[in-house]
Coordinates of C-alpha atoms and ligand atoms in Angstrom, one line a residue:
X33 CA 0.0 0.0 0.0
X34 CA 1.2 3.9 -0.7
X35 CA 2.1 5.5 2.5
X36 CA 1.5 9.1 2.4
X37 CA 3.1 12.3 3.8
X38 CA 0.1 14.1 6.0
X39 CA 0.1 17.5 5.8
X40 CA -2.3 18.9 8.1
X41 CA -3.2 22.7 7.8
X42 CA -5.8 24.5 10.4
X43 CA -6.8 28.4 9.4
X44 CA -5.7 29.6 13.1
X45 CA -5.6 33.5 15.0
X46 CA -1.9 34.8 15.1
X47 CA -1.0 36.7 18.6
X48 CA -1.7 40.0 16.7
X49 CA -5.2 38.9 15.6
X50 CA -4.4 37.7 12.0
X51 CA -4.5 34.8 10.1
X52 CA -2.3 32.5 8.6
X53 CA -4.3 31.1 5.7
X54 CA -4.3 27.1 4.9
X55 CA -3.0 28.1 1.0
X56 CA 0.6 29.1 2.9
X57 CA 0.8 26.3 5.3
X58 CA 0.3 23.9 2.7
X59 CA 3.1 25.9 0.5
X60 CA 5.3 25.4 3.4
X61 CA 4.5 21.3 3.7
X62 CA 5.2 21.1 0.3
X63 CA 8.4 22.4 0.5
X64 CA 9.3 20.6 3.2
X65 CA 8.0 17.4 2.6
X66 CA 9.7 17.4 -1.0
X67 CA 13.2 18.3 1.1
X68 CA 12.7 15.3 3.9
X69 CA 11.0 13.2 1.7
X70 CA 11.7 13.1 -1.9
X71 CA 9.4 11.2 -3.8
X72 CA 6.2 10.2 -1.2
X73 CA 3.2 10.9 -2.3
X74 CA 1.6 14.3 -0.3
X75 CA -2.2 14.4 1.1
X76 CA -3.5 17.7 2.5
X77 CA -6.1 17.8 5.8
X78 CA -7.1 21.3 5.2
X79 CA -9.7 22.5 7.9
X80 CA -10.2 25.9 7.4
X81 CA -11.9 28.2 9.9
X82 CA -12.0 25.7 12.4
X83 CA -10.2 26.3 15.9
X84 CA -8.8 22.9 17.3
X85 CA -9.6 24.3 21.1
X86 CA -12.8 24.0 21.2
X87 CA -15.1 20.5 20.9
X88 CA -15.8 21.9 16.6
X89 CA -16.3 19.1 14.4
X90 CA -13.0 18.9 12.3
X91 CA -14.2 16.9 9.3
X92 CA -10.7 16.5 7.8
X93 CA -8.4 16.0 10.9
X94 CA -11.1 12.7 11.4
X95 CA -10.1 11.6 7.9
X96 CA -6.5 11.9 9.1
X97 CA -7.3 10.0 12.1
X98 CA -9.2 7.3 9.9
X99 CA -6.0 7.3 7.5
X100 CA -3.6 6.8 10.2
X101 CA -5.4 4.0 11.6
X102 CA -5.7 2.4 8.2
X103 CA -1.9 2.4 7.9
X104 CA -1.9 5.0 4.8
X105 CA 0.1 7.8 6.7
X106 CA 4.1 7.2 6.7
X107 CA 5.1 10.7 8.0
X108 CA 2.9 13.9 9.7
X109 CA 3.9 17.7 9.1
X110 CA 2.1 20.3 10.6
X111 CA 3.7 24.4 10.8
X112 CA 3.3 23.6 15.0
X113 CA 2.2 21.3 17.1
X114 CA -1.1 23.4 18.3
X115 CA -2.2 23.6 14.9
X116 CA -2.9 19.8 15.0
X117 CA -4.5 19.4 18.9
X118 CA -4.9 22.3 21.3
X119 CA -6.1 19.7 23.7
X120 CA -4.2 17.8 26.2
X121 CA -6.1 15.0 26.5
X122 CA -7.4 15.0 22.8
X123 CA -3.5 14.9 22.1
X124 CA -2.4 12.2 24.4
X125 CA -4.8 10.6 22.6
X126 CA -3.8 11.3 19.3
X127 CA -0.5 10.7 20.1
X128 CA -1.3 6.8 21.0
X129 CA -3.2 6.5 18.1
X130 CA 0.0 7.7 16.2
X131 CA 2.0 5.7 18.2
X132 CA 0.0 2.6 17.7
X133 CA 0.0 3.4 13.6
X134 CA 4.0 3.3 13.7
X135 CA 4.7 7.0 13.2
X136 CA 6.7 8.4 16.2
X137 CA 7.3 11.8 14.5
X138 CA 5.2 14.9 13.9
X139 CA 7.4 16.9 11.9
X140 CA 6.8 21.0 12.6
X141 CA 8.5 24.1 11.3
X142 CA 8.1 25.7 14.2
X143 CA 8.8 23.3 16.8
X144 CA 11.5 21.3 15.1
X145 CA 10.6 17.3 15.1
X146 CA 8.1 16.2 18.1
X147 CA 8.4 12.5 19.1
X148 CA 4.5 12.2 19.7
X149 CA 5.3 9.8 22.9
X150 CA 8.0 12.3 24.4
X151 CA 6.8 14.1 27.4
X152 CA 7.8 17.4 26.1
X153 CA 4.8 17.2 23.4
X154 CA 2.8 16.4 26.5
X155 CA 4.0 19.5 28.3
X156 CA 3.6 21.3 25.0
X157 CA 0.0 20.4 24.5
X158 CA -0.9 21.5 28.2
X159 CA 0.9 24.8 27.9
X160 CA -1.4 25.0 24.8
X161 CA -4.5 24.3 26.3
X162 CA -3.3 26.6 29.0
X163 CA -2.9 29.4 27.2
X164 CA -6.6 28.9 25.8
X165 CA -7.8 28.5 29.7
X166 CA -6.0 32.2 30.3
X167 CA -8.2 33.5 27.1
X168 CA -10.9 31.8 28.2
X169 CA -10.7 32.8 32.0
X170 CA -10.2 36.3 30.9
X171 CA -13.9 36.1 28.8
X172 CA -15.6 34.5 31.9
X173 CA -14.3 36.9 34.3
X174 CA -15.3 39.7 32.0
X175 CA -18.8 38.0 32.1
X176 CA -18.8 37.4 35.6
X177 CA -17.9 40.7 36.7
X178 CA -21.0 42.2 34.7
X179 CA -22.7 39.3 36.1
X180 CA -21.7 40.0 39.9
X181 CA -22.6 44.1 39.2
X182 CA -26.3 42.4 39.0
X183 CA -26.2 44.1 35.1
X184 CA -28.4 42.0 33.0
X185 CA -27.1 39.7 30.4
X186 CA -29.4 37.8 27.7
X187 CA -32.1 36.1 28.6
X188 CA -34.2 37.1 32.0
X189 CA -37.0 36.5 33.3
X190 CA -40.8 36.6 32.9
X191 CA -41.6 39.2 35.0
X192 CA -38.9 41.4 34.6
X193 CA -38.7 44.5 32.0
X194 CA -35.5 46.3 30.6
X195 CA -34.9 49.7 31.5
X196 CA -31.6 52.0 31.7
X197 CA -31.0 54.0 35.6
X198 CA -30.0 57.6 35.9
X199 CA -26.1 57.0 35.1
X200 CA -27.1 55.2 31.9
X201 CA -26.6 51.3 33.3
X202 CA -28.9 48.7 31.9
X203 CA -31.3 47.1 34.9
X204 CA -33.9 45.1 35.4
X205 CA -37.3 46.4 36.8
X206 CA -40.7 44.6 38.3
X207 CA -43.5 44.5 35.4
X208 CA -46.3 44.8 38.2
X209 CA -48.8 42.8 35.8
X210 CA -46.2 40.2 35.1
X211 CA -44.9 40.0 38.6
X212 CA -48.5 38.9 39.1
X213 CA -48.8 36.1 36.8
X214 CA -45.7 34.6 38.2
X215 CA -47.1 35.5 42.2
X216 CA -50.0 33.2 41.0
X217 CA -48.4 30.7 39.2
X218 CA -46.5 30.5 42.2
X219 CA -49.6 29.6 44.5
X220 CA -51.1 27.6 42.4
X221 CA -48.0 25.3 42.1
X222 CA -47.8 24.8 45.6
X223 CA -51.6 24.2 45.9
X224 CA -50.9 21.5 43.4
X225 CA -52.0 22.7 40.1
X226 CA -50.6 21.1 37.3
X227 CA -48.4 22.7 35.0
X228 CA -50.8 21.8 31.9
X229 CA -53.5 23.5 33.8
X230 CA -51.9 26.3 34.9
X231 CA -50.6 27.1 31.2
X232 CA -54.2 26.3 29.9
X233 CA -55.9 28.6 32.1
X234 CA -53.3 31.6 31.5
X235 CA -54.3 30.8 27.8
X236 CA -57.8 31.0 28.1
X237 CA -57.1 34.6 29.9
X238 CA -55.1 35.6 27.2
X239 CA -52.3 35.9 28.8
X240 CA -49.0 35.5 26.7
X241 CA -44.6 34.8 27.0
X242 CA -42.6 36.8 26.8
X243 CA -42.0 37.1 23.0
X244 CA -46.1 37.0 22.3
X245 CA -46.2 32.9 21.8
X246 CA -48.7 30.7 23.9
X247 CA -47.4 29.9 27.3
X248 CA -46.5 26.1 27.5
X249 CA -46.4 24.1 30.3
X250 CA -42.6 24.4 30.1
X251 CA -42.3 27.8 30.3
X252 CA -44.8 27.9 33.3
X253 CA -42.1 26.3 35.2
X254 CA -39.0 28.0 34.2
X255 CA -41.6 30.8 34.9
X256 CA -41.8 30.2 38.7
X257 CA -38.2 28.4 39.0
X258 CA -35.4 30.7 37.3
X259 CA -33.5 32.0 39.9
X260 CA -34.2 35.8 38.5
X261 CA -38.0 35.3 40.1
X262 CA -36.6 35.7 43.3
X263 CA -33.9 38.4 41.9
X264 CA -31.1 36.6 41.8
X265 CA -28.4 36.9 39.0
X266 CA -27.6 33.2 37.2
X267 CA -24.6 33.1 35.5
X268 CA -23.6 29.9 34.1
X269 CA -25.9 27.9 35.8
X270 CA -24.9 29.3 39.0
X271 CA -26.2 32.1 41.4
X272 CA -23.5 34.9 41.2
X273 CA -25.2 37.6 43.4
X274 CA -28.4 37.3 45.6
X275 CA -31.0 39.8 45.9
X276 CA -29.9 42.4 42.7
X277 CA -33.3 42.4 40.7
X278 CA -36.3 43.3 42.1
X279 CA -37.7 40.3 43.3
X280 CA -41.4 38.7 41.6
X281 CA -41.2 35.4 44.5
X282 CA -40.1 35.6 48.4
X283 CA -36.5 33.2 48.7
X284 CA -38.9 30.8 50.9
X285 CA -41.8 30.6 48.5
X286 CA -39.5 30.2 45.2
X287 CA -37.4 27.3 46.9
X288 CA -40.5 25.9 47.9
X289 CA -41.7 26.0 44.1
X290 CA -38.3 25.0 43.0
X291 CA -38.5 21.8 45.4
X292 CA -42.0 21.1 44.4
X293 CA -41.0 20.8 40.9
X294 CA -38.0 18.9 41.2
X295 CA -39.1 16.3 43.6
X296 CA -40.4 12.9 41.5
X297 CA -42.9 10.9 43.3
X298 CA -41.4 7.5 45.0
X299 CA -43.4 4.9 46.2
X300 CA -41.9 1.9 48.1
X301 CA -42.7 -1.3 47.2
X302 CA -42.4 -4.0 49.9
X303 CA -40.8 -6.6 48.2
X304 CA -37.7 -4.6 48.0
X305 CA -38.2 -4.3 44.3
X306 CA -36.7 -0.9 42.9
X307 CA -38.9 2.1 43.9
X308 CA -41.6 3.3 41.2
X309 CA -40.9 6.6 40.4
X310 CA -43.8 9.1 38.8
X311 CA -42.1 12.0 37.7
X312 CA -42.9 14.8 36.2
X313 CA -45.8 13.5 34.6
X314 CA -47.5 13.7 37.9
X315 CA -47.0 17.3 38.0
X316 CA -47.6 18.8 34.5
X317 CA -47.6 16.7 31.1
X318 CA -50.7 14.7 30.7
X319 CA -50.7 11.7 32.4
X320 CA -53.2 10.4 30.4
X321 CA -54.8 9.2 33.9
X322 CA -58.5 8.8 34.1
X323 CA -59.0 7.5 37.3
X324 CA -58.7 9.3 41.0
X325 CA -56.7 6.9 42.7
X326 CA -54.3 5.2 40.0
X327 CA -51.1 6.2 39.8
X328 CA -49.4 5.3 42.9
X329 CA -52.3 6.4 45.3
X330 CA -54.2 2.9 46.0
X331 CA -51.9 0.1 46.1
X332 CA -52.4 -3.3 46.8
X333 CA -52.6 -4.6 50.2
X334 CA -50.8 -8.2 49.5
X335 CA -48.1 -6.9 47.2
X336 CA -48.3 -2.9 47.7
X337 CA -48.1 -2.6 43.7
X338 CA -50.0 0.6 42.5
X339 CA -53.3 -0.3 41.3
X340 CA -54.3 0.3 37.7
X341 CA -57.6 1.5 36.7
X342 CA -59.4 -0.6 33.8
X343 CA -62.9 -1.9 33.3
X344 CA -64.2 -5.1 33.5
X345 CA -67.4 -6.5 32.0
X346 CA -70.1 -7.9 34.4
X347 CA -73.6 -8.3 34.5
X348 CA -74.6 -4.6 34.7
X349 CA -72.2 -4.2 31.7
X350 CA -68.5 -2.4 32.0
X351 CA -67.5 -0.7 34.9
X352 CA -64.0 0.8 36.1
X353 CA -62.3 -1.6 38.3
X354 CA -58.8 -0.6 40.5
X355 CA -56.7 -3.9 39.7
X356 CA -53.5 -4.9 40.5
X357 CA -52.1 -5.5 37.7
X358 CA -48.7 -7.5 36.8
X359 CA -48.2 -4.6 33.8
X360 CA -47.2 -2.6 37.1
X361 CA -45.8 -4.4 38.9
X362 CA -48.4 -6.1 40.8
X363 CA -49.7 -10.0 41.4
X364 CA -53.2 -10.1 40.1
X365 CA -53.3 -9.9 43.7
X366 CA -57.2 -7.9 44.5
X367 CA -59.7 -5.8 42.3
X368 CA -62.3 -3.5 43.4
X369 CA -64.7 -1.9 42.0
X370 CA -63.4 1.9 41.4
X371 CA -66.5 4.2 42.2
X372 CA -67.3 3.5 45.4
X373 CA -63.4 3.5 46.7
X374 CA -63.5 7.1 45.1
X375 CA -66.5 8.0 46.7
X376 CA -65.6 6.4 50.5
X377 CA -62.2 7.9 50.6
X378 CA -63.8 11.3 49.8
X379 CA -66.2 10.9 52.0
X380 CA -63.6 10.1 55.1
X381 CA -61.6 12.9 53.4
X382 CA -64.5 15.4 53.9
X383 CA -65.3 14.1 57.3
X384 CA -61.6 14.5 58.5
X385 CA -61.2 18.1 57.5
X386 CA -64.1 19.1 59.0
X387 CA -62.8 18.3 62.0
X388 CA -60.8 20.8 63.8
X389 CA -58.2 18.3 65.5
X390 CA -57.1 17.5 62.0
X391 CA -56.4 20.7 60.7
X392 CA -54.5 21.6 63.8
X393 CA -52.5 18.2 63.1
X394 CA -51.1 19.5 59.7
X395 CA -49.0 21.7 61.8
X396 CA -49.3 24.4 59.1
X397 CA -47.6 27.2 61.2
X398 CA -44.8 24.9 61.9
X399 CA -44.7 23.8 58.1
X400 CA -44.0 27.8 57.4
X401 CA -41.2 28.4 59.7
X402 CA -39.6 25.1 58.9
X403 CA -39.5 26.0 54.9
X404 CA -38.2 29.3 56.3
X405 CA -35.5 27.4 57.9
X406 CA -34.8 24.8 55.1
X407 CA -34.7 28.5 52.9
X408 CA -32.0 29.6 54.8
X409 CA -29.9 26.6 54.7
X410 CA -30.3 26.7 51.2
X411 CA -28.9 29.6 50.6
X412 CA -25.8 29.2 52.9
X413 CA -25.1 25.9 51.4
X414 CA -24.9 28.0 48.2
X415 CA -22.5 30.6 50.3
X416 CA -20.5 27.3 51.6
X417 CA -20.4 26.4 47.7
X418 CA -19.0 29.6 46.1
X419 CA -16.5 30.0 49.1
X420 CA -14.9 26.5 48.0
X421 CA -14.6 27.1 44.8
X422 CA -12.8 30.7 45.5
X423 CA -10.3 28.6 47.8
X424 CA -9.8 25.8 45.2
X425 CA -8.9 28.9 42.4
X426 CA -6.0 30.4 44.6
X427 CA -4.9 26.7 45.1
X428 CA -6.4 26.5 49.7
X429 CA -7.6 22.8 48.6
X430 CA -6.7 20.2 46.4
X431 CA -8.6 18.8 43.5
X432 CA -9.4 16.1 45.5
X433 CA -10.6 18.1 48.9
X434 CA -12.6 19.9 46.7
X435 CA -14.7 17.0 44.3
X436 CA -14.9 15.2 48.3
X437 CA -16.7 18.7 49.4
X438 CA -18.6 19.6 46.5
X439 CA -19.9 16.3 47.0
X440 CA -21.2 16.1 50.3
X441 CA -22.7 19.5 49.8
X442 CA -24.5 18.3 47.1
X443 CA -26.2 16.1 48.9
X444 CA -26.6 17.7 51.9
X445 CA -28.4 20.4 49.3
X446 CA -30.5 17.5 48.2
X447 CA -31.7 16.0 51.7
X448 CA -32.9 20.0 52.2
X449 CA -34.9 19.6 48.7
X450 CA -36.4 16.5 49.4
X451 CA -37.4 17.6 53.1
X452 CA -38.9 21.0 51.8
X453 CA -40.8 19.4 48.9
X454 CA -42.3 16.8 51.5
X455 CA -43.5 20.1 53.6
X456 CA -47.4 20.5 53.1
X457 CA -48.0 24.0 51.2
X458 CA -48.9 26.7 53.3
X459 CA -51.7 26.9 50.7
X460 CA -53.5 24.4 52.8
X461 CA -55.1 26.1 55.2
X462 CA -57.0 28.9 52.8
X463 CA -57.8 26.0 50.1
X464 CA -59.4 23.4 52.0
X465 CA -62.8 25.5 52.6
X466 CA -62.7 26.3 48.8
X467 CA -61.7 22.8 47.7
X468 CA -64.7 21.2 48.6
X469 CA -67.0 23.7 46.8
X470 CA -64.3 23.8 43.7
X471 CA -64.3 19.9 43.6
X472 CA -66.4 19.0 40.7
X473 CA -64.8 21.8 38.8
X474 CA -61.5 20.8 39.3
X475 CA -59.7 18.9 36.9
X476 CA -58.2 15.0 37.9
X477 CA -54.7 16.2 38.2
X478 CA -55.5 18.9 40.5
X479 CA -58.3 16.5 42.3
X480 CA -55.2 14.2 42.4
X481 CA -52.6 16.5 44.3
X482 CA -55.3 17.8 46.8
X483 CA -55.8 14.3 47.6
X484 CA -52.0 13.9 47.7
X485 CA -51.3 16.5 50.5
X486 CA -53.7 14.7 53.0
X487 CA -53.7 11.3 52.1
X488 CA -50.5 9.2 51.8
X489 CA -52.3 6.2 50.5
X490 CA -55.0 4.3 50.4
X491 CA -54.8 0.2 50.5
X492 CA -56.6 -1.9 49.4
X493 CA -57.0 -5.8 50.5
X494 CA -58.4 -9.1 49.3
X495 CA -62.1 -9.0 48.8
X496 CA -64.2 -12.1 50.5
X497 CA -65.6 -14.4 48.0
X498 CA -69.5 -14.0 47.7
X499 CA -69.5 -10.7 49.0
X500 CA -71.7 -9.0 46.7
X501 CA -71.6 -5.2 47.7
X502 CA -68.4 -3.0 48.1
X503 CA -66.8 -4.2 51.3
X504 CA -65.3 -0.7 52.8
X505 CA -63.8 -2.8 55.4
X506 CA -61.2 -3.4 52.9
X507 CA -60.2 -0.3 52.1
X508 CA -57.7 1.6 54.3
X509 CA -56.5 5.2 54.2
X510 CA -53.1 6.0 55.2
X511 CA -53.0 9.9 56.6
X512 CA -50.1 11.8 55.6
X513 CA -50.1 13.6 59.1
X514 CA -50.7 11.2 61.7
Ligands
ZN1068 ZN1 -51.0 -7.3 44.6

């Protein structure tokens, strides 16, 4: 097989800010090529425009690679050694790969002959690709600092407005009518709306984003969970300065939201199979749900598998059944039929709120200071998280230290989520009175999550043979606050 001498040219910035074209590196291969070797056959990887720092797609350095590893490449030329991998682990890489293909040489004009496997092109590479850092650094500081001056940068959020102050900065102010919308959204989350509802009913009011379009049920939560609701500035991802906007959502009430919407639904199962898990379909795409107490809310007494709804035919013709079905999980352990579970656990659900020992049970004032607290935490694990990374930049921790505390703050961040989302909404106490007149109104998913704030589960056990009526005996309601 002809071997071939590579040639690979990259258009790349000078340090004064110009070019050096592909047409002139390849005029300099040529030239050395036909001085070191006479005779082989040239091939040009010309990528033009494309920086090799950054993850681009370089469609001719991968033919290279695919040439090398077929065996067609003898020797490599390139002007420099950045111009054919910025990136030190992309050119360890490389480097085995040429290795492994039998060519130990990259020959450069500016660098003289690398052997690929020395250290020094190691070293070379990560001086490279630490010079790109510096750039980079340099960018992201430039950002950060407008960032951390609470200035806005693209993209903010629904309820806030440009304007331009008195000394000609750029701000963000409160659009009162927007500010509203969110307020609400807000409330209704944590009284267990749906997103799919919420974003429905804003469109029947004729209320529209940002840019004019129909509010999905998407946006609704970005809506009540981007950090700017509660005036905070995001800057890649991460909360660079508290408090700078003027604020649409109280910190405890936005965390609340935040939690709510993050938290999937688990539900044990007692066989120690893996935990079912009803994410965010419970909260806000259609669940395609028909039936009050499927999805995780009546499970079966014998194997505490959800029950599914479905019908079955009898003599009075088809009527919805709760079943335990081996499609989720279950035995084929018990069926009931559905209406009259629906209407006995409403019934007991009614009952219990009218009395006033269960409303004082759900705790709500201590429900409110607790999310308080679980607020504050928050934020100071967020406090504990930027200081870290500030002592791992001027070199206070290792590498290690600092992946072993990020870590456990993570989690510790996580145990605070999961605890707030479990926290009953402070909603509670003005719904319940409303609820009841509301109920036939409501839709199932929002029937559904006022159910889930009281009731934990229901069970349901094995019916008695010849038993003609519903049995109520065999159906058991697990309160969430007892
Ligand atoms: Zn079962």
């Amino acid at each position: 097989m002809t071997k071939y001498v590579a040639l690979i040219c990259r258009l790349s910035p000078r340090p004064d800010g110009s070019y050096e074209g592909v047409e002139a590196q390849e005029k300099w291969g040529r030239e050395y090529a036909a001085k070191m070797w006479p005779g082989v056959p040239i091939e040009v990887f010309p990528d033009k425009g494309i920086s090799a720092s950054k993850d681009d797609h370089r469609p001719q350095f991968e033919r290279f690679r695919e040439w090398v590893a077929a065996g067609r490449i003898a020797h490599v030329w390139a002007v420099e050694q950045t111009r054919v991998e910025r990136r030190e682990v992309q050119w360890f890489l490389l480097a085995a790969e040429l290795d492994a293909a039998g060519i130990t040489e990259l020959h450069t004009n500016r660098d003289g002959i690398v052997r690929v496997r020395d250290a020094v092109a190691g070293i070379k590479a990560v001086l490279a690709a630490d010079e790109v850092r510096k750039l980079r650094k340099r960018v992201n500081d430039r950002l950060a600092e407008l960032a951390a001056e609470g200035r806005p940068a693209p993209g903010i959020g629904y309820a806030h407005r440009r304007a331009v102050d008195k000394e000609g900065n750029k701000i963000l102010v409160l659009d009162k009518e927007r500010a509203k919308i969110v307020q609400e959204t807000a409330e209704r989350v944590l009284a267990g709306w749906g997103l799919i509802s919420i974003a429905k009913d804003l469109d029947k009011r004729g209320i529209r984003g940002k840019r004019g379009g129909v509010i999905s049920p998407r946006s609704v939560r970005w809506m009540v969970t981007t950090p700017a609701a509660a005036g905070h500035r995001v800057h890649q991802g991460r909360i660079v300065r508290r408090n700078c906007y003027p604020a649409a959502l109280d910190e405890s009430t936005w965390q609340a939201v935040c939690a709510r919407l993050s938290q999937p639904r688990r539900i044990k199962r007692r066989d120690g199979r893996r935990d079912l898990e009803i994410t965010e379909k419970f909260f806000g795409r259609s669940s395609g749900r028909k039936y009050l107490l499927t999805g995780g809310i009546a499970i079966c007494a014998v194997c505490r598998a959800p029950l599914a709804g479905t019908t079955k035919k009898i003599s009075q013709g088809r009527v919805p059944y709760l079943v335990c079905n081996p499609h989720q999980g279950g035995r084929g352990c018990v069926a009931i039929k559905l209406d009259p579970v629906d209407k006995h656990v409403l019934k007991k659900l009614w009952t219990e709120l009218d009395k006033p020992e269960f409303l004082s049970q759900l705790n709500i004032d201590g429900h409110a200071a607790r999310r308080d607290e679980i607020g504050a935490e928050l934020t100071a694990v967020e406090g504990r998280r930027r200081t870290l990374a500030k002592e791992w930049a001027v070199g206070g921790v290792t590498d290690a230290e600092w992946q072993e505390a990020r870590q456990e703050i993570t989690e510790h961040e996580q145990k605070l989520r999961n605890e707030l989302a479990a926290i009953p909404s402070s909603m509670v106490s003005v719904d319940i009175a409303t609820a009841r007149q509301a109920w036939p109104d409501m839709t199932l998913e929002e029937q559904r999550e006022f159910l889930g704030l009281f009731i934990d589960h229901v069970t349901i056990a094995k019916g008695v043979r010849g038993r003609k009526s519903v049995d109520t005996s065999r159906i058991d309601i697990e309160w969430k606050h007892r």
